[in-house]
Coordinates of C-alpha atoms in Angstrom, one line a residue:
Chain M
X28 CA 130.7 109.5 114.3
X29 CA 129.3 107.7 111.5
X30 CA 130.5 104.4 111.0
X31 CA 129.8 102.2 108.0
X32 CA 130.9 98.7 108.2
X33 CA 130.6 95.8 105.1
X34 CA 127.4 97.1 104.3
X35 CA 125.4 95.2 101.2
X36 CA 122.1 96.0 99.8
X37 CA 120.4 93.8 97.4
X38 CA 117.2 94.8 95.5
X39 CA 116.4 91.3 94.2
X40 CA 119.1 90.0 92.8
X41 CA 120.7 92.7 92.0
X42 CA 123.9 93.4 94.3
X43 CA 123.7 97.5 94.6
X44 CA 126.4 97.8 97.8
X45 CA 129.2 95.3 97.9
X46 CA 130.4 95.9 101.1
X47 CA 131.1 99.0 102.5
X48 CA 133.7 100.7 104.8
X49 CA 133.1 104.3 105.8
X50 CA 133.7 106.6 108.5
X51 CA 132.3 110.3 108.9
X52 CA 134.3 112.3 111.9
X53 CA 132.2 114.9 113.5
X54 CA 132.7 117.9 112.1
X55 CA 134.0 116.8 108.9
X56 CA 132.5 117.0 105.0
X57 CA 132.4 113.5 103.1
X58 CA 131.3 113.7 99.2
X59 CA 130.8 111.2 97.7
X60 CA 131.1 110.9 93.6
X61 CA 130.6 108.4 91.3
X62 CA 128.6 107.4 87.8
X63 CA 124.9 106.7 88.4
X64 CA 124.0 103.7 89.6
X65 CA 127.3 103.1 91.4
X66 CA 124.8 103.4 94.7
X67 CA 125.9 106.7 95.8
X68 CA 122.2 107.3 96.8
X69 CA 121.5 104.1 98.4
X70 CA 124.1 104.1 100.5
X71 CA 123.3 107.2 101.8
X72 CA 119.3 105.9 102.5
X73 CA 120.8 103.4 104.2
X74 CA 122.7 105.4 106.7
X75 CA 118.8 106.6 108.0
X76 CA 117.6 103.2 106.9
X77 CA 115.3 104.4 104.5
X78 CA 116.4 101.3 102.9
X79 CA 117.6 98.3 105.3
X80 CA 120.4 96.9 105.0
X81 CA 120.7 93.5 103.5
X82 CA 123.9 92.8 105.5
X83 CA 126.8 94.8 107.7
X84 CA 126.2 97.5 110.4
X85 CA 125.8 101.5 110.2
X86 CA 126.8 102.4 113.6
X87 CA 125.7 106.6 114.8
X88 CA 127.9 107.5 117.9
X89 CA 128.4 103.9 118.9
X90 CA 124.7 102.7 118.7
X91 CA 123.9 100.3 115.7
X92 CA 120.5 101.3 113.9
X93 CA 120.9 98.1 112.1
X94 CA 119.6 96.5 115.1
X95 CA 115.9 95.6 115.1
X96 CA 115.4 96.8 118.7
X97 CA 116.6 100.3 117.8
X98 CA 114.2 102.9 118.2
X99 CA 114.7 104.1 114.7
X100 CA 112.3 107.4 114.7
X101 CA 114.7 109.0 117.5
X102 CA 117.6 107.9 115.8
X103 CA 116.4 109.3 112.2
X104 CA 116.1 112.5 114.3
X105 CA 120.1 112.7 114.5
X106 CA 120.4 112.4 111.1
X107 CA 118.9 115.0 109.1
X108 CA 118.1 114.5 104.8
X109 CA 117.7 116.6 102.3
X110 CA 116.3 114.8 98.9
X111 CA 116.9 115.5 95.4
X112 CA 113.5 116.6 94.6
X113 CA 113.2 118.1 97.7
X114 CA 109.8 116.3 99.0
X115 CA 108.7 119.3 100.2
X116 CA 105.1 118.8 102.1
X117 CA 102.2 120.9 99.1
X118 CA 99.5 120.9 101.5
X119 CA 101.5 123.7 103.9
X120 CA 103.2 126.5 104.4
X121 CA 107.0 126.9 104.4
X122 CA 106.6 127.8 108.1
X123 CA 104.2 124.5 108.8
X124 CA 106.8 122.8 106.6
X125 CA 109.7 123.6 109.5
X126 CA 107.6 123.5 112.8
X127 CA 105.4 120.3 112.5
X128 CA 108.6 118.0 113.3
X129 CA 110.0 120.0 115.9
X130 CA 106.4 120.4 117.6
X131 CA 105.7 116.9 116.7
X132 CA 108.9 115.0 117.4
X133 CA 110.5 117.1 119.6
X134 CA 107.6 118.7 121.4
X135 CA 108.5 122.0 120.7
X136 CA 106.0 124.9 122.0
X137 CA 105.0 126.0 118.3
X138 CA 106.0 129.7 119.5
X139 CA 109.2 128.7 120.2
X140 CA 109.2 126.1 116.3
X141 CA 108.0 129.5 114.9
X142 CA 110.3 131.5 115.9
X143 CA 113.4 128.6 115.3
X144 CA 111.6 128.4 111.5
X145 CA 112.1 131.8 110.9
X146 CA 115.5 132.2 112.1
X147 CA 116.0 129.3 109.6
X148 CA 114.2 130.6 106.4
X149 CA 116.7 134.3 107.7
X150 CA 119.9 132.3 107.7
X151 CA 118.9 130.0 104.0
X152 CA 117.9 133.8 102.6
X153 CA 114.0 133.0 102.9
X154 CA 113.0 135.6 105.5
X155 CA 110.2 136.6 102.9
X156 CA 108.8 133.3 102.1
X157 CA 106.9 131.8 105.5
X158 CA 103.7 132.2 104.4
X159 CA 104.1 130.8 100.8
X160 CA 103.4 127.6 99.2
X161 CA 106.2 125.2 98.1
X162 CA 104.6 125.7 94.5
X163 CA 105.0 129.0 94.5
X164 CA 108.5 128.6 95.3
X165 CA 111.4 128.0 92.6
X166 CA 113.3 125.0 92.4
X167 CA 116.0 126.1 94.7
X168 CA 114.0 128.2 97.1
X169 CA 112.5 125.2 97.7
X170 CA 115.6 123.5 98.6
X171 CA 116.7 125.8 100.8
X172 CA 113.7 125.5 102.9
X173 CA 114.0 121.9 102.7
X174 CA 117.7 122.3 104.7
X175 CA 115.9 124.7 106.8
X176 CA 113.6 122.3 107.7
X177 CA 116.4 119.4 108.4
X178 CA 118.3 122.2 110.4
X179 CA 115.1 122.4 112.7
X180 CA 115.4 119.3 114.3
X181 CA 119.4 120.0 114.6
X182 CA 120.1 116.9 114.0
X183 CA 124.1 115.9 114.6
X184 CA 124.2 114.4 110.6
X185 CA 123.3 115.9 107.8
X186 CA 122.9 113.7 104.2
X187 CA 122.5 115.6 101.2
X188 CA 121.1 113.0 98.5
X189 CA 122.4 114.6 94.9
X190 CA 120.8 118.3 96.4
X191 CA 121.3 120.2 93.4
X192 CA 120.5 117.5 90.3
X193 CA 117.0 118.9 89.9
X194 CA 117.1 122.4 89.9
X195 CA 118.2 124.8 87.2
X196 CA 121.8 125.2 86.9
X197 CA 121.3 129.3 87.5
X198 CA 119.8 128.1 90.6
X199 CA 122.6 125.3 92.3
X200 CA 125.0 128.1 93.1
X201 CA 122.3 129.8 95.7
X202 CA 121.5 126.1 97.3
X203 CA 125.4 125.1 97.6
X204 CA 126.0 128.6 99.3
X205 CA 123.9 127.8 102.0
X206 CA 125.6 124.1 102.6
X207 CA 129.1 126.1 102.0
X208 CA 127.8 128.4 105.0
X209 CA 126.9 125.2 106.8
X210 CA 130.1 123.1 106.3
X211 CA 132.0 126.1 107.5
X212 CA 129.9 126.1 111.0
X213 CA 131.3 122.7 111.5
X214 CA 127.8 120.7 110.7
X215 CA 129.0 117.3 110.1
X216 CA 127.5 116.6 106.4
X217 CA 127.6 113.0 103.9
X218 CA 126.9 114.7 100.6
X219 CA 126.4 112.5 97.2
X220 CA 126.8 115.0 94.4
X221 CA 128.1 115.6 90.6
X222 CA 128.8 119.0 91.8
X223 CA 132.5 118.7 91.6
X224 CA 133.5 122.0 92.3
X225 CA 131.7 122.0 95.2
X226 CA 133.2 118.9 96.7
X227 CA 136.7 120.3 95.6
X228 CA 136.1 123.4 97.6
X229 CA 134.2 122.1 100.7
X230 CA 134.7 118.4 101.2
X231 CA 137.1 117.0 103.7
X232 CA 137.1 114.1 101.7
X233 CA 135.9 112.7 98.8
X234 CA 134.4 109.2 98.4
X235 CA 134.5 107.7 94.9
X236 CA 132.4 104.8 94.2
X237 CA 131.7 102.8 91.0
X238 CA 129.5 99.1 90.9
X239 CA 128.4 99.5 94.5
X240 CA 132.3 99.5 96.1
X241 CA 134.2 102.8 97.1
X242 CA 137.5 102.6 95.0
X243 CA 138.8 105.5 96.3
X244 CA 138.6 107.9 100.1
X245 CA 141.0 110.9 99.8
X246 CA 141.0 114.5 100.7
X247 CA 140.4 116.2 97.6
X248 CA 143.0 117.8 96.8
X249 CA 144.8 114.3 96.1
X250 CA 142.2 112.7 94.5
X251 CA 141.3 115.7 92.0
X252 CA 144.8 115.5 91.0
X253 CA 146.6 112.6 91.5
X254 CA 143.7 109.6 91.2
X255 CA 145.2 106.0 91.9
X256 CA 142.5 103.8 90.8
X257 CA 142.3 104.0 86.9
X258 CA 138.5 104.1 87.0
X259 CA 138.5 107.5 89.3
X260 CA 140.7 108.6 86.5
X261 CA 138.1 108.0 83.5
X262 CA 135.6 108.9 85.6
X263 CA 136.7 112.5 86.4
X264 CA 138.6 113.2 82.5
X265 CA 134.3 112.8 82.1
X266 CA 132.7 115.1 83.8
X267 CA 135.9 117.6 84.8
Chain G
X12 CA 50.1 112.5 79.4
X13 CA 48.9 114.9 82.4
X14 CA 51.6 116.6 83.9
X15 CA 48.7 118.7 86.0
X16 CA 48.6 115.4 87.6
X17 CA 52.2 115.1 88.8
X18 CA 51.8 118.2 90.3
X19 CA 48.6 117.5 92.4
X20 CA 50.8 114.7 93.9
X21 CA 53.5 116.5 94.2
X22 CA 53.4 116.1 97.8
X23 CA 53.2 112.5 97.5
X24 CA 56.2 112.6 95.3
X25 CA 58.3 115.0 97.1
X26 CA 57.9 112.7 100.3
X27 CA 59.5 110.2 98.7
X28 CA 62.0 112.1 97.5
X29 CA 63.1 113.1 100.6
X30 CA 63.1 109.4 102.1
X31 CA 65.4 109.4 98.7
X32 CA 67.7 112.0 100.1
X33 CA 67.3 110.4 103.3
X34 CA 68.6 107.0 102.4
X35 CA 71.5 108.1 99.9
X36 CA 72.7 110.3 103.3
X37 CA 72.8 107.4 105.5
X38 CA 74.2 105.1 102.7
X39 CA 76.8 107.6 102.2
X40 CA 78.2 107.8 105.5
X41 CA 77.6 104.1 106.3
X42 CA 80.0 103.6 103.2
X43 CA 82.5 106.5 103.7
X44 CA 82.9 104.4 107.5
X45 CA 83.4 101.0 105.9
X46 CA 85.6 102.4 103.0
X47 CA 88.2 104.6 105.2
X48 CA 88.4 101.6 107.6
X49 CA 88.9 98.9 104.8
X50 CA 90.8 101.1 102.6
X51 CA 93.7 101.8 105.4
X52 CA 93.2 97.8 106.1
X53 CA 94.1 97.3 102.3
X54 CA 97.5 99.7 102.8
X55 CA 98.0 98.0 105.9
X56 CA 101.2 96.0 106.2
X57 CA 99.4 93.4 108.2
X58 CA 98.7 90.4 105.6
X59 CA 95.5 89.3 107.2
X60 CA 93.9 92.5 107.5
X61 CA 94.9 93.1 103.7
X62 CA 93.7 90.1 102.3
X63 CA 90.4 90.7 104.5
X64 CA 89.5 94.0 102.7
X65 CA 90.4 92.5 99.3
X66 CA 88.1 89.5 99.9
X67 CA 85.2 91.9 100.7
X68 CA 86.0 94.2 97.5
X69 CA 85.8 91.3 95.7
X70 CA 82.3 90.3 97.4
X71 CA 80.3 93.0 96.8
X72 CA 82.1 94.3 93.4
X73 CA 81.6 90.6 92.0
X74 CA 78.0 90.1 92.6
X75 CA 74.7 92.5 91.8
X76 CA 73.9 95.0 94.1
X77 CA 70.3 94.2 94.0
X78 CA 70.9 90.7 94.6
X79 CA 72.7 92.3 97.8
X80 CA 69.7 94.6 98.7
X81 CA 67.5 91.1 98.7
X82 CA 70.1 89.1 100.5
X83 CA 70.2 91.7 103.0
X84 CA 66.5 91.9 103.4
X85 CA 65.0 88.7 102.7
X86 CA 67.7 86.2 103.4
X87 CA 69.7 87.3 106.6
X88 CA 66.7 87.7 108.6
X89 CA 65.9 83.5 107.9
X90 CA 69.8 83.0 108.7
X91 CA 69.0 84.7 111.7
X92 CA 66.0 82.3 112.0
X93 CA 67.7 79.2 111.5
X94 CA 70.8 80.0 113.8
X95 CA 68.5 81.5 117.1
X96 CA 64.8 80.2 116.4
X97 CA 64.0 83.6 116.7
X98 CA 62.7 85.8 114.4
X99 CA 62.9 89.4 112.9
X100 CA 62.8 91.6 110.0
X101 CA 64.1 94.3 108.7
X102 CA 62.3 97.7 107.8
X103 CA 63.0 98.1 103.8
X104 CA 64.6 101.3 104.4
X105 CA 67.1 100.0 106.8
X106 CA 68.3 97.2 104.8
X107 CA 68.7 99.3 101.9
X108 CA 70.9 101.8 103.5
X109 CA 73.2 99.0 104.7
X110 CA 73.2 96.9 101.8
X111 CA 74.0 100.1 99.8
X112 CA 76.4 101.3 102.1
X113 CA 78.4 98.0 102.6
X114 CA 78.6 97.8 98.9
X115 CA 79.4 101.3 98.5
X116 CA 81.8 100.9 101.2
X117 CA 84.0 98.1 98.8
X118 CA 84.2 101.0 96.4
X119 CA 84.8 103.7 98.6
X120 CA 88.0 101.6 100.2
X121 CA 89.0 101.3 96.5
X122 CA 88.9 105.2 95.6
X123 CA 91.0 106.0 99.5
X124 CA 93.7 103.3 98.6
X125 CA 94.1 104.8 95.2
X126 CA 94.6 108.4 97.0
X127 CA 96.8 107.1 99.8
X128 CA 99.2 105.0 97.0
X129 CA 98.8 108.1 95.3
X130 CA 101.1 110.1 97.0
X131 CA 104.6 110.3 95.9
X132 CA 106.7 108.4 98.1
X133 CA 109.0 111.0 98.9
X134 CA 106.8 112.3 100.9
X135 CA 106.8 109.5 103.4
X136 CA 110.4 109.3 103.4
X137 CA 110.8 112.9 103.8
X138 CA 108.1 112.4 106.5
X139 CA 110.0 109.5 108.3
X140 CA 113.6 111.0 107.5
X141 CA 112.3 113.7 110.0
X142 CA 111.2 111.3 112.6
X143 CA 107.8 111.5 112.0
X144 CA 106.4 107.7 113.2
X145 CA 104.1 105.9 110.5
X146 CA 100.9 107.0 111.6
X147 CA 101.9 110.8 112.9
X148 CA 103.3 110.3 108.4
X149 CA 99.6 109.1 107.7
X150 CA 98.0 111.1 109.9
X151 CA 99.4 114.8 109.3
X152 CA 101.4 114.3 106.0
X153 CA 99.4 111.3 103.7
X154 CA 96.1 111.7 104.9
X155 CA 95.7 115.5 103.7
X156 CA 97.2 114.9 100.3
X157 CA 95.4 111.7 99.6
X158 CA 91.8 113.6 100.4
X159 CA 92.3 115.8 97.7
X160 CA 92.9 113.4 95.3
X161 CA 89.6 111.2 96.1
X162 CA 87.0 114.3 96.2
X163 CA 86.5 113.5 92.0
X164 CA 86.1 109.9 92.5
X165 CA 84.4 109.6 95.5
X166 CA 81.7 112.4 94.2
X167 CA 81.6 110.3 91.5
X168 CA 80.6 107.1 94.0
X169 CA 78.0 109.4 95.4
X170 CA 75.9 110.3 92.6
X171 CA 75.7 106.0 92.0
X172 CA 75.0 105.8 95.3
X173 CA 72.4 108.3 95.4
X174 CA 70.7 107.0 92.0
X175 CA 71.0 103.0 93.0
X176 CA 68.6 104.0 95.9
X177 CA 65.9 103.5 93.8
X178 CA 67.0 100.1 93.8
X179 CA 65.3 99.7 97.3
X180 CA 62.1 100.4 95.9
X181 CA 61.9 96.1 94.9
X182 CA 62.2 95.4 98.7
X183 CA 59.3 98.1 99.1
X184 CA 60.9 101.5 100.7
X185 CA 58.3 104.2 99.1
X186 CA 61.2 106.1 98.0
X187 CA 60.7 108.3 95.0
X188 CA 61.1 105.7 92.1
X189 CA 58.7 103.3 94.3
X190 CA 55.9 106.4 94.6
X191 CA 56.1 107.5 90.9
X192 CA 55.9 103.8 89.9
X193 CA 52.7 103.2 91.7
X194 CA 51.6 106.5 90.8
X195 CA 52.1 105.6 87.0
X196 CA 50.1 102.2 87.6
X197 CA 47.7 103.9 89.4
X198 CA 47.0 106.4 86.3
X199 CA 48.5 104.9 83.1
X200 CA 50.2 108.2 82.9
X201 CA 53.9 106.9 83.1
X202 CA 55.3 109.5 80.9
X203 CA 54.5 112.4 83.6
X204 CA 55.3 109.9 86.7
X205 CA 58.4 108.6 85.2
X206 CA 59.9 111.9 83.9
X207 CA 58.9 114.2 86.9
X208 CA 60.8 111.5 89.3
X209 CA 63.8 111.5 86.3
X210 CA 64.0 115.5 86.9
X211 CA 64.1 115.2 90.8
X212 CA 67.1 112.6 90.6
X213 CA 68.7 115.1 87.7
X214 CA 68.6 117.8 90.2
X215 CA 69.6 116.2 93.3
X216 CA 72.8 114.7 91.3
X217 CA 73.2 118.2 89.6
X218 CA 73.8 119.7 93.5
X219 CA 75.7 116.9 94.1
X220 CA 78.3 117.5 91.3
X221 CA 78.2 121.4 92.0
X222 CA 78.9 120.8 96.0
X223 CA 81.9 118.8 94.8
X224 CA 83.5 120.9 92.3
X225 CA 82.9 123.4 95.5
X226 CA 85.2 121.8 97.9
X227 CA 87.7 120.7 95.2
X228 CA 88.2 124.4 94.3
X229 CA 88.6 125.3 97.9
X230 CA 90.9 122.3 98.4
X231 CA 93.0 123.8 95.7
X232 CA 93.5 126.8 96.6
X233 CA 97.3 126.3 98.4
X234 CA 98.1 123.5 95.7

């Protein structure tokens, strides 16, 4: 379980998460929606500390990563990302791109990374593509073997950082089919996202945050429909 | 004007051209050294180890190089003196190739922080996100990307470097510019001396710039 407990972030003076309460069951789908800047995104980098924490605790399965003693490049390792612009590594393959942190990290035989990264780029549609170069790749092809490569370390948490903003919109539909297939295997996934249908369809919940506080946590079906908090309610006549 | 004359010493000349090539070589590699290792200090996030690099930048950018050459040669040998009572000197060439390559080496560490800072960001994070620790981040993801980005530049440092070796010639290293000086003195013909010597540095510089557009295009090729 991921637990989030009155988490702040300040960049300089300016107050991005006021205290934050959130809890991710295993198994379960959180989206989390809001207007930019509400810190959607930083809250999510916090939960693998890309950014630290100004103040509160993330705890993963009990252990606090928050603490300095934490050996934060084994924790990271439960928690897999996938980035809006994909951050994809140029200088190799889309094989190379899956095996070098299971080989690396896990110290993986790189027969045994191969064949796990091909299985991968098979199950995200990309059986084709091992030997190409993310620039030869379209935007969502390249996302896809960006999860592929998070699925390689099969880490226990998955955050999805606004996965679909920059791509195309013909190409979203192929990148959310592949975290549809993945929230129906049970993977345990945080997702910040303006793709509203998608969090309708697949979320367990759905997290609505505006000026760096969550205003409202409710399955979807409730809070597409019946939102309490009259900012949820602007916010979705928006961009429903 | 008796270019029949260049060529009768063209022996003369090309030995010097060759203690040329010799001296740009080991100025090169004494400077690529210094630059990686003060380049990663200056990216460092130790404070000290930063603000060490930046002093020495500041150093050799801030003062003339052949002020440098001379210090090197002429001055450290009596700081030597006065701290052991003992003596010793330097050969010319020697103390050119450092003094070129330590001041090459401010530059160099210049052009390799450019290339590391260089690199989007997301790369480390996605790097790091993985589990990757920050050198295995540096080493297999940073590293790669940066080098590609510092082949212009640094070629660029190379064809100073190899022309600013005729900068040793006032400390006395018969080096091509110090033999077709002499060689002009010795025959009032300058003209030949001076241009024969200019079309040896063209020529080396001209490889130089080929070799590099060379590797970038092979660098390329999966980018």
């Amino acid at each position: 379980m991921i637990k989030v407990s009155n988490l702040h972030k300040y960049f300089g003076n300016n107050h991005v998460l006021k205290g934050i309460d959130l809890e991710v069951e295993k198994g379960t789908v959180v989206c989390i929606i809001g207007p930019s800047g509400s810190g959607k995104s930083t809250l999510l980098r916090c939960i693998n500390l890309l950014e630290t924490p100004s103040e509160g605790h993330v705890l993963i399965d009990g252990t606090d990563i928050t603490d300095p003693k934490q050996n934060i490049n084994a924790l990271r390792t439960e928690v897999g990302m996938v980035f809006q612009r994909f951050n994809l590594f140029p200088h190799m393959t889309v094989l190379d791109n899956i095996t070098l942190a299971p080989i690396k990290v896990r110290g993986m035989a790189e027969k045994d990374a191969q064949d796990l990264a091909k299985a991968l780029l098979k199950r995200v549609g990309l059986a084709d593509k091992a030997d190409a170069y993310p620039k030869q790749l379209s935007g969502g092809q390249q996302q896809r073997v960006a999860i592929a490569r998070a699925l390689a370390m099969k880490p226990k948490y998955f955050l999805f950082d606004e996965p679909t903003s920059a791509l195309d919109p013909e190409l979203v539909g192929e990148v959310l089919d592949v975290m549809k297939s993945m929230a129906l295997e049970g993977t345990t996934m945080v997702v910040v996202t303006h793709e509203m249908g998608f969090a309708r369809e697949v979320a367990d919940r759905v997290v609505f945050m505006d000026d760096g506080v969550i205003l409202e946590d409710k399955p979807p079906e409730i809070l597409f429909t019946r939102p309490e908090n009259p900012r949820t309610k602007s916010f979705l006549d928006r961009v429903l | 004007m008796n270019f029949s004359l260049v060529s009768q010493y063209s022996g003369f000349l090309l030995r010097g051209a060759g203690l040329t090539i010799v001296m740009a070589l080991g100025s090169i590699i004494l400077g690529c050294l210094l630059g990686t290792v003060l380049g990663l200090m200056r990216v460092s996030s130790s404070k000290p180890l930063s603000l060490f690099s930046g002093a020495y930048l500041q150093i050799f950018r801030g003062t003339p190089m052949l002020l440098q050459i001379m210090f090197i040669f002429f001055a450290i040998p009596q700081i030597y003196n006065m701290m052991t009572g003992s003596f010793f000197n330097w050969k010319p060439e020697i103390a050119g190739i450092i003094a070129l390559g330590m001041n090459s080496g401010a530059y160099i560490a210049e052009i390799i922080r450019a290339g590391i800072q260089g690199v989007d960001i997301g790369q480390t994070e996605a790097s790091r996100a993985l589990g990757l620790t920050q050198h295995q981040t540096m080493q297999l993801v940073i590293l790669p990307q940066a080098l590609r980005r510092v082949i212009p530049p640094l070629c660029n440092e190379f064809i100073v470097l190899l022309k600013d070796t005729s900068l040793i010639s006032s400390i006395g290293a018969k080096e091509l510019m110090y033999r077709s000086r002499s060689m002009g003195v010795t025959t009032y013909d300058f003209v030949s001396f001076l241009a024969g010597a200019a079309i040896v540095y063209f020529c080396l510089t001209f490889i130089l710039t080929q070799a590099s557009s060379w590797v970038e295009r092979r660098l390329a090729v999966s980018d």
